[in-house]
Amino acid sequence: MFPTVREVLALDPVRHGAPRVVAGDDGLDRPVRWVHVAEVPDIATLLGGGELVLTTGIGLPGDDAGLRAFIGDLADVGVSGLVVELGRRYVSGVPRVMVAAAERRGLPLVELRRATPFVRITEAVHALIVDAQLTELRATEEIHQRFNDLSVEGADAAEVIRQAAELSGCPVVLENLSRQVLGYDPAGESAELLLDGWEQHSRRIRPAGRTAYDPDSGWLVTTVGARGQDWGRLLLRWPASGDVPSARAIEPTAGSPTRLTILIERAASTLALGRLIRPDAEGLERQIHRTLLTALLDHSRPVDEVGLRAKALGVVLDRRHLVGVMVRHRADDPAGEVGPEVGQARLRDLSEAVGQALREAKLTALTSAVDDNSVGALLALPDPAAEDRALSAFASALRRVRLDAGAGRPGPGVEPARAASDASRAALGADPPRAGFGVEAARAGGDVPRGAGPGAVIVAAGSGVSTLREARRSLVEARQIAEAARRDRRDLPIFRLPHVGLAGLLHLLRDEPRLQTFVERELGALLEYDARHPREQLLDTLRAYLEQGRNKSAGAAAAHLSRPAFYERLARIARILDVDLDSVEASLSLHVALLALEAVRAP
């Protein structure tokens, strides 16, 4: 906010006096808070620091000891510099003892070799200071307005950090209490250099107070939190070059401009307020995990940036064996039946269970919900030999976590219905259904394996890869395997590609135009018929027939139709598709087309 001694010497009224710096060149970047004219030797007692002192030297001591004491007193009080006009007391130059004393104390000492009205110098400098103060005031008002708007709009942490970096022109980093980076903006500098070895670097930044400047590192730091619960630190590096003038100590934060102090505190307040307003919102760490996993899946960020941000968060992905994992419920999101909040809560619970299982298995991974039904994880293993052991440990831990959390408990509205059903069955003398029965399986009259009920989950893993650039392939493969495994009746701890057979292959080929053409060729006429006659849905009849191994009696039971009605529907399907449903080859082709249709339609 204040001009420096160097800037003052460049002003026209000063240049008119032919200034010459005779000592203290290293202090020319000190700020000038005010200009004071003095002709008495004991002026230091009236100063507060940061003044540029102007004098003709008339009242200065005549002995060397007095001159040394005069310079020492000015240096002790922290003046910015001393300007001596030659001609009245000193003609050819200031005394050597003054030059030596000023040089020793690092105090800028300037000679004016031509007579210059001091009033013009004071007017010019004070005008410069007032203009700077007005500019600072406008900047401060903009800071308050900008962060007020962000608070009202409910901006996320990334936007708050971006605005702080834009307003300051300095790199900004948000970290948690474990020194892991939650967000950053390099302000045009190298993000890699900014975050390299961040945790160790951050632990060396130890300012005093909630908001303070650490001159050794050049970082301005403030604590983020509210109501006595601190959860992070916001750091702003100033200046960007790291060359911090020691004379900036006159500023409130002992090293950074007042405007930056206001800025970082307002940014921290906005972050804390956002967390208070949304106490149930996903944590910043989990948001970053989700952002990075999503970036790998949809190529929304460069792979190098994903690796860098993950490393700053404590998840090292470089030079690791990476394995994509997807965890999802076998049953679809019940949001349509019991409300969207239940589906969201179910997914949140599953995400928390996956995170806890990873911690219990002592595995390093990025993990987050990746869609409305699935939780993804990218495991970072030391070598390929650890893959099977790590996946087994994770699957076992997840099963324990879900059992401990009562994962088998039914959702809202399910328990009363089940109790009524069980009571009815007991009245008829029937055995109660086994735990884990699914609705579709119960309708079909079939059994389902342990863990295959509505609350059961599928854990699927893709092929391991050696570089982050290949990680997407492993994640996508895991997602496709999880989707295909939903039809698998086995209760496997981990589903891999060989386990899902034909359904897995079709899911891998779901985006292939030739597969979609095959589906249309085999089933197009039947799909068009069902579109015109939505009450009949002959496609479900065909599916029941083929899934029961072309056993018409079993197919009729699975479709909940009488056998005559089922036979009549099969005859109609044969006419529409112009195929012989008793032909093994024709039925096989239709069955593959049905599996391919499900793969294409899967979200």
XYZ file of C-alpha atoms in Angstrom:
603
model
C 0.000 0.000 0.000
C 2.926 2.403 0.671
C 5.528 3.619 -1.853
C 9.107 2.448 -1.363
C 12.174 4.641 -0.885
C 13.176 3.759 -4.432
C 9.806 4.936 -5.764
C 10.058 8.187 -3.766
C 13.496 8.936 -5.275
C 11.928 8.628 -8.725
C 9.366 11.399 -8.069
C 9.932 14.657 -9.970
C 10.366 16.937 -6.894
C 13.053 14.573 -5.545
C 14.762 14.122 -8.902
C 14.959 17.943 -9.113
C 17.282 17.807 -6.097
C 19.748 15.463 -7.886
C 19.552 12.661 -5.291
C 22.460 10.305 -4.698
C 22.331 7.215 -2.472
C 25.507 7.099 -0.396
C 24.612 4.237 1.992
C 22.021 1.514 2.578
C 21.284 0.528 -1.041
C 19.803 -2.769 0.170
C 17.053 -0.925 2.019
C 15.672 1.051 -0.929
C 12.628 -1.250 -1.133
C 11.453 -0.299 2.341
C 7.955 1.214 2.376
C 7.542 4.903 3.208
C 4.589 5.388 5.540
C 5.045 9.148 5.900
C 7.520 11.991 5.273
C 8.829 13.964 8.248
C 10.997 17.098 8.183
C 13.344 17.398 11.185
C 16.219 19.663 12.203
C 16.821 18.476 15.770
C 18.982 15.532 16.837
C 16.479 13.881 19.205
C 13.720 13.482 16.580
C 13.668 9.677 16.933
C 11.522 9.882 20.077
C 8.733 11.481 18.008
C 8.710 8.872 15.234
C 6.829 5.597 14.966
C 8.695 3.825 12.183
C 8.317 3.853 8.423
C 8.981 7.608 8.009
C 11.313 9.132 5.447
C 13.195 11.873 7.340
C 14.187 15.048 5.475
C 16.822 17.407 6.952
C 19.348 20.097 6.013
C 21.589 18.965 8.871
C 21.637 22.363 10.578
C 20.698 20.988 13.991
C 22.720 17.776 13.858
C 25.554 17.099 16.361
C 28.997 18.349 15.456
C 30.958 15.419 16.862
C 31.351 11.939 15.410
C 29.850 10.198 18.430
C 26.741 12.377 18.216
C 26.294 11.649 14.489
C 26.670 7.906 15.081
C 24.104 8.088 17.883
C 21.724 10.061 15.620
C 21.903 7.406 12.866
C 21.571 4.629 15.447
C 18.430 6.149 16.966
C 16.778 6.473 13.526
C 17.638 2.886 12.654
C 16.345 1.634 16.006
C 12.958 3.289 15.562
C 12.630 1.813 12.068
C 12.619 4.833 9.766
C 12.615 4.084 6.045
C 15.525 6.404 5.200
C 17.283 9.704 5.760
C 17.534 12.442 3.083
C 20.056 15.249 3.660
C 20.002 18.420 1.564
C 23.522 19.731 0.933
C 24.477 23.417 0.990
C 23.594 24.731 4.417
C 25.439 22.532 6.899
C 27.224 20.088 4.610
C 28.526 21.467 1.287
C 30.424 18.743 -0.563
C 28.772 15.742 1.110
C 27.557 14.268 4.371
C 30.241 13.316 6.921
C 31.946 9.960 6.418
C 31.009 8.899 9.923
C 27.318 9.215 8.987
C 27.840 7.202 5.808
C 29.666 4.452 7.702
C 27.049 4.324 10.453
C 24.158 4.220 7.974
C 25.836 1.491 5.918
C 26.455 -0.565 9.025
C 22.782 -0.330 10.077
C 21.410 -0.810 6.548
C 19.687 2.583 6.642
C 19.269 4.288 3.237
C 21.145 7.621 3.315
C 20.494 10.010 0.402
C 22.129 13.325 -0.501
C 20.220 16.051 -2.353
C 22.926 17.946 -4.203
C 20.560 20.779 -5.258
C 18.310 22.869 -3.055
C 14.765 21.545 -3.145
C 11.653 22.793 -1.294
C 10.793 20.029 1.130
C 7.102 20.905 0.925
C 7.005 19.726 -2.698
C 8.524 16.386 -1.690
C 6.083 15.905 1.189
C 3.099 16.820 -1.012
C 4.151 14.407 -3.755
C 4.811 11.508 -1.396
C 1.678 12.058 0.689
C -0.445 12.244 -2.472
C 1.070 8.939 -3.556
C 0.249 7.411 -0.183
C -3.335 8.693 -0.212
C -3.883 7.382 -3.743
C -2.492 4.016 -2.680
C -4.781 3.983 0.353
C -7.804 4.714 -1.826
C -6.788 1.934 -4.186
C -6.370 -0.386 -1.226
C -9.795 0.604 0.082
C -11.432 -0.135 -3.275
C -9.630 -3.469 -3.448
C -10.793 -4.321 0.065
C -14.388 -3.460 -0.834
C -14.136 -5.704 -3.877
C -12.807 -8.535 -1.693
C -15.735 -8.229 0.732
C -18.268 -8.041 -2.100
C -16.771 -10.966 -3.988
C -16.764 -13.308 -1.008
C -20.189 -12.143 0.152
C -21.522 -13.159 -3.272
C -19.753 -16.520 -3.029
C -21.308 -17.146 0.388
C -24.802 -16.286 -0.844
C -24.398 -18.453 -3.929
C -23.122 -21.386 -1.885
C -19.962 -21.657 -3.983
C -17.846 -24.757 -3.509
C -14.317 -24.739 -2.126
C -12.699 -24.883 -5.558
C -14.432 -21.656 -6.616
C -13.505 -19.870 -3.371
C -9.858 -20.834 -3.847
C -9.917 -19.758 -7.484
C -11.326 -16.351 -6.588
C -8.731 -15.873 -3.839
C -5.927 -16.647 -6.284
C -7.425 -14.352 -8.928
C -7.822 -11.398 -6.551
C -4.351 -11.785 -5.048
C -2.409 -12.954 -8.080
C -0.696 -15.432 -5.718
C -0.790 -19.230 -5.366
C -3.394 -20.418 -2.842
C -3.582 -23.819 -1.143
C -6.279 -25.292 1.128
C -5.135 -28.190 3.308
C -6.633 -30.292 6.069
C -5.133 -30.710 9.522
C -3.056 -33.653 8.265
C -1.399 -31.351 5.721
C -3.139 -33.027 2.771
C -4.129 -30.690 -0.056
C -7.896 -30.265 -0.410
C -7.688 -27.680 -3.167
C -5.282 -25.275 -4.791
C -4.818 -22.694 -7.507
C -1.252 -22.058 -8.685
C -2.151 -18.614 -10.123
C -0.338 -19.371 -13.360
C 2.692 -20.953 -11.756
C 3.761 -24.595 -11.960
C 1.334 -26.760 -9.987
C 3.914 -29.533 -9.857
C 6.489 -27.288 -8.212
C 3.870 -25.850 -5.878
C 2.706 -29.236 -4.550
C 5.934 -31.232 -4.711
C 6.643 -32.571 -1.227
C 3.778 -30.488 0.125
C 3.261 -32.232 3.471
C 6.900 -31.843 4.537
C 7.003 -28.275 3.262
C 3.752 -27.358 5.019
C 4.932 -28.699 8.361
C 7.818 -26.238 8.220
C 5.387 -23.313 7.897
C 4.651 -22.439 11.499
C 3.284 -18.905 11.867
C 2.205 -17.547 15.239
C -1.544 -16.945 15.552
C -4.643 -17.868 13.588
C -3.625 -15.489 10.793
C 0.057 -14.753 10.432
C 2.875 -14.436 7.974
C 5.845 -16.791 7.979
C 8.734 -14.741 6.561
C 11.039 -17.751 6.292
C 8.779 -19.499 3.792
C 6.920 -16.513 2.348
C 3.468 -17.959 3.149
C 0.548 -16.063 4.656
C -1.520 -18.567 6.663
C -4.930 -18.533 8.314
C -6.836 -21.261 10.141
C -10.146 -22.459 8.648
C -12.930 -23.406 11.021
C -15.810 -22.115 13.098
C -17.446 -22.656 16.476
C -14.212 -23.933 17.939
C -13.834 -26.695 15.342
C -10.870 -26.040 13.081
C -10.548 -28.359 10.096
C -7.874 -26.868 7.852
C -5.517 -24.065 6.859
C -5.622 -21.681 3.922
C -2.223 -20.579 2.673
C -1.286 -17.800 0.253
C 2.275 -17.424 -0.996
C 3.504 -13.825 -1.148
C 5.493 -12.634 -2.876
C 5.574 -15.263 -5.617
C 9.354 -14.978 -5.920
C 9.799 -15.805 -2.240
C 12.060 -12.745 -1.759
C 10.468 -11.179 1.300
C 11.760 -7.701 2.239
C 12.412 -7.720 5.973
C 11.215 -4.132 6.345
C 7.612 -5.206 5.661
C 7.355 -5.843 9.387
C 5.308 -2.680 9.770
C 2.325 -4.493 8.253
C -0.229 -6.141 10.572
C 0.744 -9.678 9.549
C 4.462 -8.981 9.800
C 5.212 -9.532 6.160
C 2.167 -9.281 3.873
C -0.018 -6.369 2.779
C -3.164 -5.649 4.754
C -5.264 -6.356 1.663
C -3.947 -9.918 1.435
C -4.623 -10.472 5.120
C -8.226 -9.364 4.631
C -8.519 -11.495 1.501
C -7.290 -14.727 3.040
C -9.415 -14.264 6.164
C -12.552 -13.574 4.100
C -11.827 -16.617 1.938
C -11.374 -18.764 5.049
C -14.620 -17.425 6.509
C -16.465 -18.277 3.293
C -15.091 -21.832 3.380
C -16.040 -22.257 7.025
C -19.514 -20.809 6.466
C -20.108 -23.168 3.566
C -19.317 -26.104 5.805
C -21.658 -24.848 8.521
C -24.526 -24.274 6.066
C -24.114 -27.766 4.580
C -23.196 -29.940 7.575
C -24.407 -33.088 5.820
C -22.627 -32.350 2.569
C -19.921 -34.617 1.295
C -16.542 -33.861 2.850
C -13.947 -31.974 0.853
C -11.639 -34.990 0.820
C -14.415 -37.177 -0.613
C -15.312 -34.495 -3.147
C -11.740 -34.488 -4.413
C -11.694 -38.278 -4.619
C -14.904 -38.118 -6.654
C -13.537 -35.373 -8.887
C -10.374 -37.331 -9.631
C -12.119 -40.651 -10.254
C -14.656 -38.943 -12.514
C -11.813 -37.202 -14.354
C -10.200 -40.562 -15.067
C -13.474 -42.010 -16.322
C -14.513 -39.145 -18.605
C -11.128 -37.578 -19.491
C -12.206 -34.222 -18.019
C -8.700 -33.508 -16.632
C -5.194 -34.352 -17.810
C -3.892 -37.584 -16.316
C -0.785 -35.820 -14.991
C -2.954 -33.354 -13.063
C -4.969 -36.215 -11.565
C -1.767 -37.888 -10.397
C -0.442 -34.642 -8.952
C -3.621 -33.830 -7.036
C -3.930 -37.388 -5.752
C -0.348 -37.286 -4.498
C -0.995 -33.997 -2.686
C -3.999 -35.685 -1.066
C -1.796 -38.530 0.159
C -2.675 -41.091 -2.553
C 0.395 -41.847 -4.660
C -0.572 -43.285 -8.060
C 2.734 -42.957 -9.904
C 4.863 -46.100 -10.238
C 2.100 -48.226 -8.722
C 0.116 -51.250 -9.862
C -3.419 -49.878 -10.279
C -6.624 -51.893 -10.075
C -10.100 -50.489 -10.706
C -12.839 -51.726 -8.362
C -16.597 -51.133 -8.455
C -19.035 -51.926 -5.653
C -22.769 -51.765 -6.224
C -26.006 -53.212 -4.881
C -27.516 -56.068 -6.823
C -30.937 -54.403 -6.693
C -31.527 -51.074 -8.417
C -31.854 -47.802 -6.545
C -35.269 -47.957 -4.810
C -35.729 -44.185 -5.165
C -38.789 -44.595 -7.336
C -40.542 -46.645 -4.646
C -39.576 -45.033 -1.336
C -38.204 -41.622 -2.272
C -34.915 -40.320 -3.645
C -33.491 -39.579 -0.204
C -33.465 -43.311 0.593
C -31.471 -44.100 -2.530
C -28.995 -41.336 -1.725
C -28.644 -42.539 1.861
C -28.092 -46.090 0.677
C -25.357 -44.993 -1.719
C -23.764 -42.805 0.974
C -23.745 -45.727 3.397
C -22.149 -47.956 0.791
C -19.513 -45.310 0.039
C -18.666 -45.012 3.741
C -18.483 -48.802 4.043
C -16.085 -49.020 1.106
C -13.882 -46.307 2.600
C -13.810 -48.036 5.984
C -13.038 -51.406 4.367
C -10.094 -49.872 2.514
C -8.759 -48.465 5.769
C -9.174 -51.760 7.597
C -7.429 -53.593 4.759
C -4.665 -50.943 4.893
C -5.028 -50.181 1.190
C -4.257 -46.886 -0.554
C -6.927 -45.850 -3.046
C -9.030 -43.123 -4.566
C -12.627 -43.950 -3.718
C -15.982 -42.285 -4.235
C -19.460 -42.803 -5.611
C -19.213 -42.596 -9.398
C -22.921 -42.753 -10.316
C -26.303 -43.260 -8.664
C -25.661 -46.918 -7.868
C -21.917 -47.587 -7.795
C -18.947 -46.759 -5.594
C -15.609 -46.884 -7.371
C -12.085 -47.310 -6.072
C -8.707 -47.195 -7.760
C -6.322 -49.294 -5.704
C -2.646 -48.293 -5.752
C -0.576 -51.406 -4.978
C 3.199 -51.733 -4.691
C 3.436 -54.480 -7.348
C 1.260 -56.926 -9.358
C 1.992 -59.752 -6.928
C -0.065 -57.935 -4.268
C -3.226 -57.765 -6.398
C -5.045 -60.977 -5.383
C -4.135 -60.590 -1.733
C -5.287 -56.948 -1.660
C -8.622 -57.690 -3.373
C -9.339 -60.581 -1.005
C -8.515 -58.424 2.011
C -10.774 -55.657 0.748
C -13.706 -58.005 0.026
C -13.423 -59.600 3.486
C -13.192 -56.210 5.196
C -16.205 -54.896 3.282
C -18.292 -57.896 4.288
C -17.330 -57.398 7.957
C -18.032 -53.675 7.833
C -21.466 -54.172 6.308
C -22.362 -56.927 8.761
C -21.230 -54.778 11.694
C -23.290 -51.878 10.367
C -26.390 -54.052 9.957
C -26.328 -53.954 6.170
C -28.915 -56.689 6.030
C -31.584 -54.522 7.645
C -34.378 -53.604 5.214
C -35.038 -50.071 4.153
C -37.995 -47.891 5.185
C -41.348 -49.505 4.460
C -39.882 -52.942 3.805
C -40.021 -54.387 7.350
C -43.790 -53.980 7.865
C -44.522 -55.623 4.521
C -42.154 -58.496 5.258
C -43.640 -58.998 8.722
C -47.152 -59.169 7.299
C -46.020 -61.632 4.650
C -44.298 -63.823 7.214
C -47.402 -63.795 9.403
C -49.577 -64.878 6.490
C -47.203 -67.692 5.604
C -47.120 -68.839 9.231
C -50.926 -68.902 9.344
C -50.901 -71.198 6.326
C -48.284 -73.427 7.911
C -45.543 -72.408 5.442
C -41.929 -71.867 6.316
C -40.733 -68.245 6.418
C -38.598 -67.157 3.468
C -34.846 -67.316 3.806
C -33.025 -64.057 4.474
C -31.641 -62.585 1.293
C -34.531 -63.530 -1.046
C -34.964 -61.019 -3.816
C -38.350 -59.969 -5.164
C -37.696 -61.235 -8.671
C -36.371 -64.556 -7.428
C -39.345 -65.003 -5.126
C -41.717 -64.388 -8.015
C -39.907 -66.946 -10.099
C -40.135 -69.437 -7.286
C -36.367 -69.876 -7.330
C -33.701 -69.590 -4.699
C -30.966 -67.021 -4.554
C -27.527 -67.481 -3.084
C -26.391 -66.115 0.259
C -25.850 -62.369 -0.022
C -27.885 -62.000 -3.234
C -30.905 -60.270 -1.677
C -31.943 -56.631 -2.129
C -29.275 -55.442 0.320
C -26.472 -57.540 -1.160
C -23.598 -55.967 -3.022
C -21.358 -56.959 -5.908
C -17.635 -56.306 -5.790
C -16.056 -56.270 -9.249
C -12.427 -55.686 -10.196
C -10.896 -54.820 -13.547
C -7.554 -55.937 -14.880
C -4.519 -54.456 -13.172
C -2.526 -51.810 -15.091
C 0.920 -50.334 -14.623
C 0.340 -46.659 -15.478
C -2.214 -44.015 -14.570
C -2.984 -43.490 -18.249
C -4.366 -47.042 -18.352
C -6.382 -46.680 -15.157
C -9.554 -45.745 -17.025
C -9.564 -49.109 -18.783
C -9.442 -50.939 -15.455
C -12.208 -48.772 -13.932
C -14.488 -49.122 -16.960
C -13.910 -52.864 -17.046
C -14.798 -53.117 -13.354
C -17.998 -51.136 -13.932
C -19.016 -53.381 -16.817
C -18.265 -56.526 -14.832
C -20.349 -55.248 -11.896
C -23.282 -54.560 -14.195
C -23.013 -57.964 -15.860
C -22.647 -59.763 -12.525
C -26.054 -58.603 -11.366
C -27.563 -61.514 -13.299
C -25.079 -63.992 -11.867
C -26.600 -66.183 -9.146
C -23.269 -66.967 -7.512
C -22.112 -65.253 -4.347
C -18.492 -64.583 -5.258
C -16.358 -62.301 -3.057
C -14.840 -60.641 -6.146
C -16.153 -60.769 -9.697
C -13.505 -60.664 -12.417
C -13.917 -60.746 -16.175
C -13.693 -64.557 -16.482
C -16.570 -64.930 -14.011
C -19.188 -63.090 -16.043
C -18.736 -65.021 -19.282
C -20.872 -64.016 -22.217
C -22.707 -61.260 -20.343
C -19.364 -59.710 -19.456
C -18.153 -59.866 -23.025
C -21.327 -58.206 -24.259
C -20.950 -55.425 -21.706
C -17.449 -54.803 -22.940
C -18.839 -54.555 -26.496
C -21.934 -52.515 -25.585
C -20.779 -49.440 -27.533
C -19.871 -51.449 -30.605
C -22.232 -50.459 -33.500
C -22.141 -53.976 -34.925
C -23.489 -55.397 -31.660
C -26.288 -52.829 -31.639
C -27.093 -53.715 -35.268
C -27.282 -57.399 -34.287
C -29.757 -56.581 -31.488
C -31.979 -54.610 -33.860
C -31.864 -57.353 -36.478
C -32.841 -60.071 -34.001
C -35.293 -58.229 -31.749
C -36.275 -55.035 -33.577
C -39.670 -56.299 -34.730
C -40.581 -57.501 -31.229
C -39.461 -54.226 -29.637
C -41.622 -52.299 -32.096
C -44.607 -54.533 -31.285
C -44.166 -53.982 -27.538
C -43.948 -50.233 -28.144
C -47.364 -50.361 -29.835
C -48.852 -52.785 -27.259
C -47.343 -51.775 -23.899
C -49.745 -54.028 -21.932
C -48.416 -57.249 -23.432
C -44.596 -56.857 -23.250
C -43.799 -59.989 -25.243
C -40.083 -59.382 -24.717
C -40.482 -60.448 -21.053
C -42.260 -63.611 -22.182
C -39.414 -64.455 -24.548
C -36.885 -63.799 -21.789
C -38.697 -66.111 -19.337
C -38.832 -68.871 -21.968
C -35.130 -68.653 -22.840
C -33.917 -68.237 -19.237
C -35.744 -71.450 -18.274
C -33.862 -73.411 -20.918
C -36.806 -73.416 -23.348
C -38.888 -75.293 -20.741
C -42.373 -73.966 -21.448
C -43.913 -75.046 -18.146
C -41.109 -73.428 -16.139
C -41.254 -70.381 -18.376
C -44.990 -69.967 -17.783
C -44.437 -70.126 -14.018
C -41.605 -67.627 -14.197
C -43.799 -65.267 -16.249
C -46.781 -65.764 -13.897
C -48.984 -66.893 -16.812
C -51.147 -69.913 -17.394
C -49.609 -72.393 -19.762
C -52.202 -71.843 -22.538
C -51.654 -68.070 -22.353
C -47.882 -68.568 -22.333
C -48.045 -70.929 -25.347
C -50.205 -68.445 -27.248
C -47.699 -65.653 -26.582
C -44.798 -67.799 -27.761
C -46.672 -68.486 -31.010
C -47.257 -64.771 -31.484
C -43.537 -64.058 -30.866
C -42.568 -66.675 -33.432
C -44.838 -65.019 -36.023
C -43.557 -61.496 -35.278
C -39.885 -62.516 -35.451
C -40.420 -65.147 -38.135
C -38.361 -67.737 -36.246
C -38.786 -71.294 -34.995
C -38.533 -71.103 -31.200
C -37.983 -74.857 -31.029
C -34.747 -74.414 -32.951
C -31.710 -74.465 -30.670
C -29.721 -72.219 -33.011
C -32.526 -69.643 -33.351
C -33.144 -69.588 -29.608
C -29.434 -69.223 -28.894
C -29.234 -66.230 -31.231
C -32.251 -64.615 -29.556
C -30.841 -65.250 -26.088
C -27.550 -63.575 -27.021
C -29.508 -60.666 -28.485
C -31.451 -60.305 -25.205
C -28.242 -60.258 -23.167
C -26.759 -57.716 -25.576
C -29.885 -55.546 -25.305
C -29.536 -55.458 -21.514
C -25.878 -54.523 -21.878
C -26.704 -51.693 -24.294
C -29.509 -50.386 -22.105
C -27.483 -50.500 -18.871
C -26.613 -47.018 -17.562
